[in-house]
Each structure stands twice: as C-alpha cells, then as structure tokens.
Coordinates of C-alpha atoms in Angstrom, one line a residue:
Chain A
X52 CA -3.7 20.8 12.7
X53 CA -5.8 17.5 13.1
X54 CA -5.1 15.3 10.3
X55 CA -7.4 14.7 7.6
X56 CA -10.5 13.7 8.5
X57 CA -11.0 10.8 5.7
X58 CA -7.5 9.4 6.7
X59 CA -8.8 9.2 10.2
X60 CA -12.0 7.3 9.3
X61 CA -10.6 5.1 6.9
X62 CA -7.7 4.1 9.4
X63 CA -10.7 3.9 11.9
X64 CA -12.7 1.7 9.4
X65 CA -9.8 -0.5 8.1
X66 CA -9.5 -1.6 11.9
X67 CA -13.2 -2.3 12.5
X68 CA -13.8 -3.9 9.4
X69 CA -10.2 -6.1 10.3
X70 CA -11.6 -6.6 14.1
X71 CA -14.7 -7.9 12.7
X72 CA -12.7 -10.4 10.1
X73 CA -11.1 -11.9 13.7
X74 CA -14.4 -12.9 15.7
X75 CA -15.1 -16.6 15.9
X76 CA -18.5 -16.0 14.1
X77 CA -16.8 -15.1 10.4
X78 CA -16.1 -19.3 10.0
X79 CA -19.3 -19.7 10.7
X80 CA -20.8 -17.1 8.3
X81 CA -18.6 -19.0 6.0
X82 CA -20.1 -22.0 6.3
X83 CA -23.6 -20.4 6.4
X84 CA -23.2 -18.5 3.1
X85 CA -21.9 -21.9 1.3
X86 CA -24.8 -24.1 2.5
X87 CA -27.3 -21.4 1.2
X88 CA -25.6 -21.7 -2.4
X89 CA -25.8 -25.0 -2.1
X90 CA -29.5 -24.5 -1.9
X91 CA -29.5 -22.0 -4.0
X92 CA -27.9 -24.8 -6.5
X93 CA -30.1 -27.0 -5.9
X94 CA -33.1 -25.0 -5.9
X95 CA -32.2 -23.6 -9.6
X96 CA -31.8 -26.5 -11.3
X97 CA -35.5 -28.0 -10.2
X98 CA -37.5 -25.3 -10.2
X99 CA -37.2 -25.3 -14.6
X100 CA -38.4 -28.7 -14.5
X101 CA -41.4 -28.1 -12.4
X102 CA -45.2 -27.9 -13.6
X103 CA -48.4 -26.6 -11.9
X104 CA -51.6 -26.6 -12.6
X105 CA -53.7 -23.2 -12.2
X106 CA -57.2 -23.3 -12.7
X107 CA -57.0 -26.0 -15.0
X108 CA -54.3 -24.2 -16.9
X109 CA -50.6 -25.0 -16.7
X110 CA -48.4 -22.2 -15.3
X111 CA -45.6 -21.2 -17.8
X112 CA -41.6 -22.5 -16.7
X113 CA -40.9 -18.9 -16.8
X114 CA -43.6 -17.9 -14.2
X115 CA -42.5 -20.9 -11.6
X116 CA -38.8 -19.7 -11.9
X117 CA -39.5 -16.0 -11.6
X118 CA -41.5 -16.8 -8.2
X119 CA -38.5 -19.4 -7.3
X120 CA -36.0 -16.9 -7.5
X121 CA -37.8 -13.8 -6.3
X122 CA -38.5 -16.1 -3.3
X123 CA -34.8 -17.0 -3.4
X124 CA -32.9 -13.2 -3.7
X125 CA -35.6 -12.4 -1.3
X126 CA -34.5 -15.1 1.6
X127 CA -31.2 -14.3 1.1
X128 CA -31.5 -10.2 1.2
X129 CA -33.3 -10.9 4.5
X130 CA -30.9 -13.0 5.5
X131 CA -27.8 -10.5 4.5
X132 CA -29.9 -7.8 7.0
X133 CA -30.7 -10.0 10.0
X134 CA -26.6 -10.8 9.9
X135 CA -25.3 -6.7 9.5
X136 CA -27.6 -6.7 12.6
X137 CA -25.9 -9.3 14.8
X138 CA -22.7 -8.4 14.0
X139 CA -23.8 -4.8 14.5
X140 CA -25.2 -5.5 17.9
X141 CA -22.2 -5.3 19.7
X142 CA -19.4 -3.9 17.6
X143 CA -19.8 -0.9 19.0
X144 CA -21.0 -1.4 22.4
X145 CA -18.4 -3.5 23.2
X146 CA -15.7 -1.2 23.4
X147 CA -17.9 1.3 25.0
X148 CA -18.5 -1.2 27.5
X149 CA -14.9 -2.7 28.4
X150 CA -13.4 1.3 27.8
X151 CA -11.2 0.4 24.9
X152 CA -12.9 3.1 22.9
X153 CA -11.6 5.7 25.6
X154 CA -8.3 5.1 24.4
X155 CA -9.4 5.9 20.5
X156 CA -11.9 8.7 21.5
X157 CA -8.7 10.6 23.8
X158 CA -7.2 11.0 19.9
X159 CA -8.5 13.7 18.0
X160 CA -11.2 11.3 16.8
X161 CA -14.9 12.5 16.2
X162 CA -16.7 10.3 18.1
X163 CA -19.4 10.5 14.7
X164 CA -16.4 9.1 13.2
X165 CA -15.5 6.1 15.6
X166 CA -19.8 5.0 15.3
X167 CA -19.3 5.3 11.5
X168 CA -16.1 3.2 11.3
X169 CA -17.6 0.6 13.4
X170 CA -21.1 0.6 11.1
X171 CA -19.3 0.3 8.3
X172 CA -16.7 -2.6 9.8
X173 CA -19.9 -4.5 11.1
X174 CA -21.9 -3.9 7.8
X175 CA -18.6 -4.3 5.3
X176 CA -18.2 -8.4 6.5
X177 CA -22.5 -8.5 6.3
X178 CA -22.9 -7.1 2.8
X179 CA -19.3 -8.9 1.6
X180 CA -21.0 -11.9 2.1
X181 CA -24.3 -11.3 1.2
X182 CA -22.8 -9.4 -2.2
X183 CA -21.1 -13.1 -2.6
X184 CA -24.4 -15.2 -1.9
X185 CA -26.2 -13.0 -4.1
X186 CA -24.5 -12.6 -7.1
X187 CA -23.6 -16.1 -7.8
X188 CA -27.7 -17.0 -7.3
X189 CA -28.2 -14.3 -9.5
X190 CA -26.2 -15.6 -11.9
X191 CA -27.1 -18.9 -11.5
X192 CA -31.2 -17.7 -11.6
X193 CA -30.0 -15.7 -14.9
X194 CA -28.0 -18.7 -16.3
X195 CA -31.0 -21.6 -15.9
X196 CA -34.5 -20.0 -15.4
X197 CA -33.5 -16.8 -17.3
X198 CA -34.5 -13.5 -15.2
X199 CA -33.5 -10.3 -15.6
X200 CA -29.8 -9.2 -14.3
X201 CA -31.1 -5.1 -14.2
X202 CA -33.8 -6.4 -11.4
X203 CA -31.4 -7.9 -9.4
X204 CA -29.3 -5.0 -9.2
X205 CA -31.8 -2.6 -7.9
X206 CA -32.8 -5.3 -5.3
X207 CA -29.3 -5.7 -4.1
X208 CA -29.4 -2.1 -3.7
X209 CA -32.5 -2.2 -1.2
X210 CA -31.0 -5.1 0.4
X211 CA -27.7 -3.2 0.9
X212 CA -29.5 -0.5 2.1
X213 CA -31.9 -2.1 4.5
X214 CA -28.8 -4.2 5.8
X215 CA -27.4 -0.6 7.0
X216 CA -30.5 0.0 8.6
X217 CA -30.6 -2.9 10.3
X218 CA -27.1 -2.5 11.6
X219 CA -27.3 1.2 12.3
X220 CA -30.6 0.5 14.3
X221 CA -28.9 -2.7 16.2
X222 CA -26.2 -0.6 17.1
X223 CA -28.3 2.2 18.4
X224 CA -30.1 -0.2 20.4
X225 CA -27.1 -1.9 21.8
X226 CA -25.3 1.1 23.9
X227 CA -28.9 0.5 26.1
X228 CA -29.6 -3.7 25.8
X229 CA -26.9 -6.4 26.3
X230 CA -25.6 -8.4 23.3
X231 CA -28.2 -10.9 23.7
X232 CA -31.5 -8.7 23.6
X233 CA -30.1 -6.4 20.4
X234 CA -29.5 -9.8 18.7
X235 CA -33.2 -10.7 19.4
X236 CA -34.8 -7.6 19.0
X237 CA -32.6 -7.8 15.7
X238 CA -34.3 -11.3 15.0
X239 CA -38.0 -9.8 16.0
X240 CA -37.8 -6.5 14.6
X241 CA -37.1 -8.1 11.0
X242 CA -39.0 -10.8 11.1
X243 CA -42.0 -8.8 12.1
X244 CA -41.7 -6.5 9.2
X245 CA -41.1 -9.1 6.6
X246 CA -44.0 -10.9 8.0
X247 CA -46.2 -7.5 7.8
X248 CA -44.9 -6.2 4.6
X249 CA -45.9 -9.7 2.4
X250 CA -48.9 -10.0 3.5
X251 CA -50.2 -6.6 3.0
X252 CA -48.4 -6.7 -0.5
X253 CA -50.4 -9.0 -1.7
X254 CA -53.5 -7.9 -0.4
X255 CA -53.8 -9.5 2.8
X256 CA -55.2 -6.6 5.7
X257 CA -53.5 -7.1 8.9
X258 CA -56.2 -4.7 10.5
X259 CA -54.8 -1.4 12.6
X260 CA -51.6 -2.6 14.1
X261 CA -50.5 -4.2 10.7
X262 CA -51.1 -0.6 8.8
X263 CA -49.3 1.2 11.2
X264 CA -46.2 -1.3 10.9
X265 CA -46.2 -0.9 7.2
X266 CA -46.5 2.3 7.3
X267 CA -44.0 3.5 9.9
X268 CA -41.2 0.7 9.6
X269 CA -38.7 0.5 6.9
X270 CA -39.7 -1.2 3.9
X271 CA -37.1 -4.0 4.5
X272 CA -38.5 -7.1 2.7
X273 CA -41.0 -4.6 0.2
X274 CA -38.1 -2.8 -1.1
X275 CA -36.5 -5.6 -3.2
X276 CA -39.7 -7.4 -4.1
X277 CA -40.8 -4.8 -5.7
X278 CA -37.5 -4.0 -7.6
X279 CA -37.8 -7.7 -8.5
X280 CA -41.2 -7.3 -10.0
X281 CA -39.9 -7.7 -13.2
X282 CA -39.4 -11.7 -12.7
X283 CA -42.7 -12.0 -11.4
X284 CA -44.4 -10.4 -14.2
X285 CA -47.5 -9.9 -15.1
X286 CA -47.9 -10.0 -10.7
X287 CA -48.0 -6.2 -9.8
X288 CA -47.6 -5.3 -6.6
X289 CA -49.6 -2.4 -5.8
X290 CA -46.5 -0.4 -4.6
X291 CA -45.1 2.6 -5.9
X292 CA -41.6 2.2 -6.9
X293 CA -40.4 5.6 -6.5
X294 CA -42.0 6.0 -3.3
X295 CA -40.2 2.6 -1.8
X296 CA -37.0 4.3 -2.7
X297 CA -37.6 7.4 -1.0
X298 CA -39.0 5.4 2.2
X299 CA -35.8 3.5 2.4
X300 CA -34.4 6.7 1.5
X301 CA -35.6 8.0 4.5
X302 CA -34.9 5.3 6.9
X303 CA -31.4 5.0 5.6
X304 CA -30.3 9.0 7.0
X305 CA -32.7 8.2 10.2
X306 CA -31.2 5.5 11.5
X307 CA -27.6 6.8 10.7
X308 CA -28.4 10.2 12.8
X309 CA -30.4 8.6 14.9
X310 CA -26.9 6.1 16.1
X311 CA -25.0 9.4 15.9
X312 CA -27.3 11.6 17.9
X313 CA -27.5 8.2 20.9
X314 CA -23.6 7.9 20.7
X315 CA -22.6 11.8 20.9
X316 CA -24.8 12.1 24.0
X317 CA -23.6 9.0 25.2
X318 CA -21.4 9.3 28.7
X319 CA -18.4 7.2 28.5
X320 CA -17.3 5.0 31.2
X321 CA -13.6 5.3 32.8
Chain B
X258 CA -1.0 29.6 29.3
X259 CA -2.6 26.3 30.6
X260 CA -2.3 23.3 29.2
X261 CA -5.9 22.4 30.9
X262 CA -8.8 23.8 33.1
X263 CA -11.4 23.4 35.0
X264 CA -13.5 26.4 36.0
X265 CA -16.2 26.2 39.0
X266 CA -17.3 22.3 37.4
X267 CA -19.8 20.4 38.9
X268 CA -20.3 16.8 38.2
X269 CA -23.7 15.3 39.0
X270 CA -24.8 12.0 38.8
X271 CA -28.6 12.0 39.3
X272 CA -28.7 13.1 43.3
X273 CA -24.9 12.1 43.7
X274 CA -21.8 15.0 43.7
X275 CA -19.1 13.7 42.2
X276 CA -17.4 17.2 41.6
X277 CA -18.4 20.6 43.5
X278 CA -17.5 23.9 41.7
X279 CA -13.8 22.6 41.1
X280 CA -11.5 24.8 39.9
X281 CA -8.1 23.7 38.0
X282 CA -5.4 24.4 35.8
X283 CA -2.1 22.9 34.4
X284 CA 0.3 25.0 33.0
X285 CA 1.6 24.4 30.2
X286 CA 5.6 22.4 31.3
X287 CA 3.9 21.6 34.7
X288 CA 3.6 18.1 36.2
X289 CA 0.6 18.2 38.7
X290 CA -0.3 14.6 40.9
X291 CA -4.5 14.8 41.8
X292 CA -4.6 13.1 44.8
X293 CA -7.5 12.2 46.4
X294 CA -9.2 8.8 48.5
X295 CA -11.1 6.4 46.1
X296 CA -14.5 8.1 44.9
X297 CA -13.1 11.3 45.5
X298 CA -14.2 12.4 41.7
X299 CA -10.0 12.2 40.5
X300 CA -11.8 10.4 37.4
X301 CA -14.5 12.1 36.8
X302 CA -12.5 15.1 36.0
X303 CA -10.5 13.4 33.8
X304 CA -13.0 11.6 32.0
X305 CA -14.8 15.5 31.5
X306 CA -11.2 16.9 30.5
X307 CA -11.1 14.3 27.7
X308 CA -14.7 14.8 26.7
X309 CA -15.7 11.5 28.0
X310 CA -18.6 13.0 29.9
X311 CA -20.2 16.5 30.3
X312 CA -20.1 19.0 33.1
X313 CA -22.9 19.5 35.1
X314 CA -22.1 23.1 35.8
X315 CA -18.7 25.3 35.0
X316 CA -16.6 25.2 31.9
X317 CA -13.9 22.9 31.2
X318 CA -10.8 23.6 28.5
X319 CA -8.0 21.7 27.0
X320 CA -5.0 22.9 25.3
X321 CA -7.5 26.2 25.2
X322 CA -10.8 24.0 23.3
X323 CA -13.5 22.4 24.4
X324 CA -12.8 18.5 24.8
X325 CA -15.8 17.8 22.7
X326 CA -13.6 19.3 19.8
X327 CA -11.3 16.5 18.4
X328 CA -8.8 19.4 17.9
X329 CA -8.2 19.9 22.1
X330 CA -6.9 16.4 21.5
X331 CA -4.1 16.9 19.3
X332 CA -1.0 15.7 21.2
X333 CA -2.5 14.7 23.8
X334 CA -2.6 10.9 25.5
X335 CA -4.1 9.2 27.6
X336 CA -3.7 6.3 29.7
X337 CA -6.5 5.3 32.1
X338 CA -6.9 3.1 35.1
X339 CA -8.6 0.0 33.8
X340 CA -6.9 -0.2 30.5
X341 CA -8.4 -3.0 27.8
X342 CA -7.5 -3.3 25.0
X343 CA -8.4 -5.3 22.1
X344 CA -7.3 -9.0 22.8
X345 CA -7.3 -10.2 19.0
X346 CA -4.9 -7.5 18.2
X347 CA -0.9 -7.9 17.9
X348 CA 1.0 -5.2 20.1
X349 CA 2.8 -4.0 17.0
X350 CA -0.9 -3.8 14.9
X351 CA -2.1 -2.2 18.2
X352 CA 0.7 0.3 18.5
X353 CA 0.5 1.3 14.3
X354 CA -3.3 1.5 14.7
X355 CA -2.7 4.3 17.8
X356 CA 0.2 6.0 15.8
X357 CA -1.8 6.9 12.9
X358 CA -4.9 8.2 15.0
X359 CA -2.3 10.9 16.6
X360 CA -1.4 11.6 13.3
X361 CA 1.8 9.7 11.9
X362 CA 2.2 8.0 8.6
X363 CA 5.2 5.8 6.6
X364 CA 8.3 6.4 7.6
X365 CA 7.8 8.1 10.7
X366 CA 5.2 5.9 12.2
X367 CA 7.2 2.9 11.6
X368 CA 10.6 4.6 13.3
X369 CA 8.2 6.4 16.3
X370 CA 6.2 2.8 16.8
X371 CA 9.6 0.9 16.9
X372 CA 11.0 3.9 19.4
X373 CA 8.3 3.3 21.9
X374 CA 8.3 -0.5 21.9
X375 CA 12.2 -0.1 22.4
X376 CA 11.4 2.5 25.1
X377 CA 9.1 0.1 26.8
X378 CA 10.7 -2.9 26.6
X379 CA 8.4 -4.3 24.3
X380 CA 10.2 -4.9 21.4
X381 CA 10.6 -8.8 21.9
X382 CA 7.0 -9.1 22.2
X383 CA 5.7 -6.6 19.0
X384 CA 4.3 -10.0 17.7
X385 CA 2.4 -11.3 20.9
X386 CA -1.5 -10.7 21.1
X387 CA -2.5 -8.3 23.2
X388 CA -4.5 -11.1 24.8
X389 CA -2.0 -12.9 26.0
X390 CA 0.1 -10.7 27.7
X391 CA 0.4 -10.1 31.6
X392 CA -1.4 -7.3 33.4
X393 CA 2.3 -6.1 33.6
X394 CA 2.8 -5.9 29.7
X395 CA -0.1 -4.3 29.0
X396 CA -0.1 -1.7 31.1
X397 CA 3.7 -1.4 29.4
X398 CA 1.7 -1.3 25.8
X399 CA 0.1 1.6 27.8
X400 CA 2.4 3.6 28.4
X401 CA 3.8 2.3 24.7
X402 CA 0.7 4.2 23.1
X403 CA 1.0 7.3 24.9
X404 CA 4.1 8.2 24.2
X405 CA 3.8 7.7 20.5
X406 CA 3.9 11.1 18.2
X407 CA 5.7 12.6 21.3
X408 CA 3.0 14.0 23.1
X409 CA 2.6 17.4 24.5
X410 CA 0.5 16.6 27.1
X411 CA 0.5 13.3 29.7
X412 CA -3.3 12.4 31.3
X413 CA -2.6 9.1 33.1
X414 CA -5.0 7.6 36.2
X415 CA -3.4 5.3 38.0
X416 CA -0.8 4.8 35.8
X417 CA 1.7 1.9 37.7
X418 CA -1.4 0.1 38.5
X419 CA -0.4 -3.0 38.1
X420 CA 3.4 -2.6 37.6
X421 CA 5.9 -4.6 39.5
X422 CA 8.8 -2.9 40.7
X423 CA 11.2 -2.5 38.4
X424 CA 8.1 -1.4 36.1
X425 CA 7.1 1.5 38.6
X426 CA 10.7 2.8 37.9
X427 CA 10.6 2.4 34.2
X428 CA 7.3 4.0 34.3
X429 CA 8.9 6.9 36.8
X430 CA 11.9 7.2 34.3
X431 CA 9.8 7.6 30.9
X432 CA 7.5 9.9 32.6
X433 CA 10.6 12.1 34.0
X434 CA 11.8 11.9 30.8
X435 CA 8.6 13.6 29.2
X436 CA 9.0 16.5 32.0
X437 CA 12.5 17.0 30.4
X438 CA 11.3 17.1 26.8
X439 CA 8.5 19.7 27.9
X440 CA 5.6 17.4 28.3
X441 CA 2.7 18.8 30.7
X442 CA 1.6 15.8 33.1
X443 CA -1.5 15.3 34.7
X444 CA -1.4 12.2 37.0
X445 CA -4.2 11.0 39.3
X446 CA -2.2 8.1 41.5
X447 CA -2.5 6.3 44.9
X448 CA 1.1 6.2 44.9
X449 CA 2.3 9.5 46.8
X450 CA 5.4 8.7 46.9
X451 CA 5.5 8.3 42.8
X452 CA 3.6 11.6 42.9
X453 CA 6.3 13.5 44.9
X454 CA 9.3 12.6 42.6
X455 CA 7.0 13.0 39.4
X456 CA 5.4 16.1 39.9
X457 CA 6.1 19.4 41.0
X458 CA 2.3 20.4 42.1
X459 CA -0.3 18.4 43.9
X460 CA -4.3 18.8 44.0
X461 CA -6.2 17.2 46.2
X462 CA -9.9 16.4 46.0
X463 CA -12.1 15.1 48.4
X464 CA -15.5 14.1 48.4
X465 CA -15.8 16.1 45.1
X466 CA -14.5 19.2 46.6
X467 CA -10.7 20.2 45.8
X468 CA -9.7 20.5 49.4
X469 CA -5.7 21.6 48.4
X470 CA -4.0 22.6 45.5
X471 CA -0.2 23.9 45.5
X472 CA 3.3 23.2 45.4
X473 CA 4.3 19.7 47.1
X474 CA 7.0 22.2 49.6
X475 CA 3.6 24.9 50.0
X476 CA 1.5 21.6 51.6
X477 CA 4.2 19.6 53.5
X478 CA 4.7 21.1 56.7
X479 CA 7.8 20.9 58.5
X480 CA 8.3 17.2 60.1
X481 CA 5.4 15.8 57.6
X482 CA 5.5 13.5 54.4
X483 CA 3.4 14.3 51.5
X484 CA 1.5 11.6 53.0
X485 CA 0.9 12.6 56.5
X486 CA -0.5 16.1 54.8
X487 CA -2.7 14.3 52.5
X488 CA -4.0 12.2 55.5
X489 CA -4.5 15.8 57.4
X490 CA -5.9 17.7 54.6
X491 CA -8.8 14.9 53.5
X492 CA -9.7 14.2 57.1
X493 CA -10.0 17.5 58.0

C-alpha cells in the first residue's frame, strides 16, 4: 500500500522548502528584509512628529500615522508577493526542465503533490520573511503611532493569500516562459494591479481597460487596504469587505487548480 | 502475470511516430534489454510506462495500474539516461530524501540508505555534494537510489552511461544480483554485450516499430553475435 499521503507531501515539502533555504538569493532576501525595517524604523519614529495643513486646518498625528503605516504594511505586503513570485518562478520548472523531478515522480508521488510541495517550499521562505518584516512594523506602528493590531492581522491574511497567488500563478507560467520572463511578467502583472486597484479605490476611473483589470484580476493590493481601513479612519473605501474576501477567495482555489490542472497535463521530458 | 505492458501504443509527437502500435510485456522475474538505434522510441516507452507522458493510442499497464496512478509505482525505480540531480544536496540527504518517497522510515531507512551507499561504494563520500561529484559518482548515486526499499522492479535507460570499467561491472554485478533476489529488469542500453549477460529476453525497436522481441538464443542465429542480429534485424 502507498504510504500515507501527508507523510509523502510533508517529506516532499520539507525538501522544497530546505532546497529553497540553499539558493544564493536567501542572503540577499536577508539583507532586503533588514534594510526595509530599517525604513520601517525610521519611518515610525517621524511620521508622529509630522504636521500638515488641510484646508487651513491641521491634520490630526493620528490621521498622518494611520496613512504612514497603511502606506507602510501596504509596500511591504506587495513586496512579500512580488518575492513568493520570483522564487516561485522557477522552483518548479527547474526540475522539470533538468529531469530531476523524473526521478521523484517514478515514486509513487502524485504529481498534485510534487506542484504542491514546491508552492508551498517557494511560498514558505516568501511569507517567513514577509511574516518577519511585517510583524515587527506592526509592532513598531502599534508601539509609536498607535494603530490597531486586529487590522493588521486581517491584512497579513490578504497578503499571505495574495503571496500564494502570486506564486501559484508564476509557477503556472513558468513550465511555458524561461526564468527570466515569469520573473517579469511577475514584476508586471503586480505592479499593474497595484497600480489599477489604488487608483480606482480612491475614485480615480481608469476608463474600460482599467474596469476590466479591477474587475477580473485578483484584488492583490485592495485586499489589505481595505482590511487596514480601520487606521485610516474616517477614509472609507468604497469596497465591500466581505466581497474582497470572497474575490481573493476565489483567486486563491483558481490559481492553485489552475498550476495543478497545467502540471498534470504536462509531458515530462526524459 | 506481467510486471509491465504495452498494448498496440502509439506515440505521436505532432506529425512525428515515435512508437507504432507497440506491443510489450515483462513478466514478472524477467530481465528484458530494449534494444534499438538512437531515436528508435526505447525512451519514449519508458517515459509512458512511468507516466511521464501519455499514449497516443493503445493502453499501457504497470505492475497491473495505470502509471498515472502513484500506486503502479510502488516498488518500482527508475534510473534514466541523463540523470541530474540536485547539486546543493549531500549524497546521504539525497539518498534519505529518495528512501522515504519509496516508503521507509527510522530505523529501516537509515540501515537500507547506509546498505546501498555500502553497495555502491559510496559510503566514503555520503557527505560530498551531489555537485561536486564526477559523472562516474553520480551515476553510482543512481544506481544508489534505485536500489533503496529493495525494489521489485528495475526500469533503467542507459544505465552504465558514463561508467568506467570497473563501474560497468559493479553496475553488471548489483543488477545480477537483483535478478537473483527476484527483481523484474527492464533495460534500454547501447551496450549489447551488457544486455546479453543481464538479460534473458531482448526487444528490439526500430523506427518506432518493435521489429524483434524474444529470447537472446530465439534471435541469434547460428555463427552470429547478439550484435550481428541486431545489425540484421534494424537494417532489414
């Protein structure tokens, strides 16, 4: 009888997620994620201090610092996504391409199972480091300019989610395109939808093209401003929660079938 | 009972044959050599036996299943011609990592893992990377993973590719010793003369189509070498 099926995968994962620890790019992820807290740092401690003036009116501390930080946790949950998609973009493809995944797949492996392991390897160093980044801004927001922990939960949720969404897309992407077009089409495809989705939260039309991207993209930079709405209070975006949730919702399944469905019909070299 | 089959396949690759209506079987204990020139499809039909790649046409089985079910797989391994493996890994990490995909765990993966290294002649370099080890080595590391959790069945393409001598013999002796223990072979090889003192039947495929298939005494004829038949039978 094959053995169990979660012992496979996590054996399968435990490797990915170790293979992925090994590249050369980890260091400088490293280095990356401690620069932004630097930033972060000192970002924090000015943005108390500041004052601006509003229609002849001075905008409260509490405003500035809510905007500061949404801005902040926002950056940085973008940033967590674009890096589950480079690393994604060819932890998979690669051993498709130099045939050391024939030698897993000839196990009794799933070959769902094998696309999963590597997913979750890719996207277990991305959101690691992003869980790192943005908890200690977090705190840091929540120690000096005082916003609200519960927010920042929910919006590490959509950026965990959209990270896998990212990655599972990437990946999808990459059994077709070589390393270097996923990782720009990574680089496009995000920052495209970032662009689209702030300006059409706040109002701004983008005309036909602009509707149809915020329509039929995944809310990737949406999804955690509006669970950070809280901070920028009274600002409401005029976005449904509960509907963001289910969108991501949705993209979250379809991207994962979407890399399982590609990868199972996928003929494997020799 | 066969240990694998291939019934009428057809292997296209847009307008390309790489298999015509192919029929083959293993039985199970049987060691059978697929000879064939390069291009000849010897690969393809491995690659559709382990559920690398789909047939065209025709029905293929192992161990009974269909490869796509991780099941047909169960003591089965595989070693194929162009073998790469993952250059960051250590042979030892490498060699655990393969043990518990067929299935081992504590004890016994730790005293089959250390069997096979001994086996190999590997045991000096468990701690190497696999990236810095001769095509020699890690072809051995090859052979190292397949016989871990004492497989039931052999698939190897082209499997002393890359061997120096004495390593063609090893490689002769641990796959003769496999035979003894029960172990059905399939080998696709170059080597005919490896393929006569390995295996007890032959198949040969040309051009997609299986052109012989029988015992190596049934296709010799009298004053002939394997190799003068083989030479007869593809150009004819």
């Amino acid at each position: 009888m094959r053995h169990a099926a979660t012992s496979v995968f996590s054996e399968l994962a435990s490797e990915a997620f170790r293979d992925a620890m090994r590249r050369r790019i980890v260091p400088v992820i490293v280095v990356f994620a401690l620069l932004s807290l630097l930033a972060v740092d000192s970002c924090t401690s000015c943005a108390g201090s500041s004052q601006i003036v509003r229609g002849g009116e001075q905008v409260s501390v509490h405003e500035i610092s809510g905007w500061a930080g949404m801005l902040i946790f926002t950056v940085l949950s973008l940033w967590t996504m674009v890096l589950a998609g480079l690393l994604a973009s060819d932890h998979l493809a690669e051993t498709v391409f130099d045939g050391s995944a024939n030698l897993i797949l000839a196990r009794p492996v799933r070959r769902s199972e094998f696309a999963l392991a590597r997913l979750a390897g890719a996207l277990g160093i991305a959101t690691g480091t992003g869980a790192v980044v943005l908890t200690v801004s977090t705190y840091l927001l929540h120690l000096r300019n005082g916003v609200s922990l519960g927010a920042a939960i929910w919006a590490g949720l959509a950026c965990v989610a959209g990270a896998l969404v990212v990655a599972a897309l990437a990946m999808t992407l990459s059994l077709f395109l070589a390393r270097i077009a996923t990782a720009m089409s990574v680089l496009f495809f995000v920052g495209a939808i970032t662009f689209v989705n702030v300006f059409t939260l706040f109002g701004a039309s983008l005309g036909r093209l602009g509707n149809i991207l915020q329509h039929f993209t995944p809310p990737l930079c949406t999804a955690v401003v509006v669970a950070l709405q809280p901070w920028i209070a009274p600002v409401v975006p005029d976005v449904d929660p509960t509907i963001m949730a289910l969108k991501l919702g949705f993209w979250v399944v379809a991207s994962v079938l979407i890399l399982l469905a590609t990868f199972q019909k996928r003929e494997l070299g020799s | 009972m066969f240990a694998l089959e291939l019934v009428g396949v057809t292997k296209c690759y847009g307008q390309r044959y790489a298999l015509r209506d192919v029929d083959l079987s293993l039985a199970t204990g049987s060691a059978l050599g697929l000879l064939g020139p390069n291009g000849a499809g010897k690969t393809s039909a491995l690659r559709m036996l382990l559920g690398f790649t789909k047939a065209s046409a025709g029905t293929v089985r192992l161990q009974g299943l269909s490869p796509r079910d991780p099941a047909s797989r169960i003591g089965v391994a595989y070693l194929p011609e162009r073998l790469t493996l993952p250059g960051r890994m250590t042979v030892l990490s490498f060699l655990r990592h393969h043990a518990a995909l067929a299935g081992l765990h504590g004890a016994e993966l730790e005293s089959d893992v250390e069997a096979v290294l001994e086996q190999t002649g590997l045991s000096a370099r468990a701690l190497n990377r696999l990236g810095s080890l001769s095509k020699g080595l890690i072809q051995r590391v090859g052979f190292a993973q397949a016989f871990l959790a004492k497989p039931k069945l052999l698939i190897f393409d082209e499997p002393t590719s890359g061997l120096d001598p004495i390593g063609v013999r090893d490689a002769r002796d641990w796959i003769l010793a496999a035979r003894e223990r029960g172990c059905s072979i399939l080998m696709s090889s170059h080597l005919l003369s490896e393929v006569e003192r390995t295996c007890d039947q032959v198949a040969i495929i040309d051009e997609g189509t299986l052109v012989a298939r029988g015992g190596i005494d049934e296709l010799v004829e009298e004053g002939e070498t394997l190799e003068d038949a083989f030479v007869r039978l593809v150009r004819r």
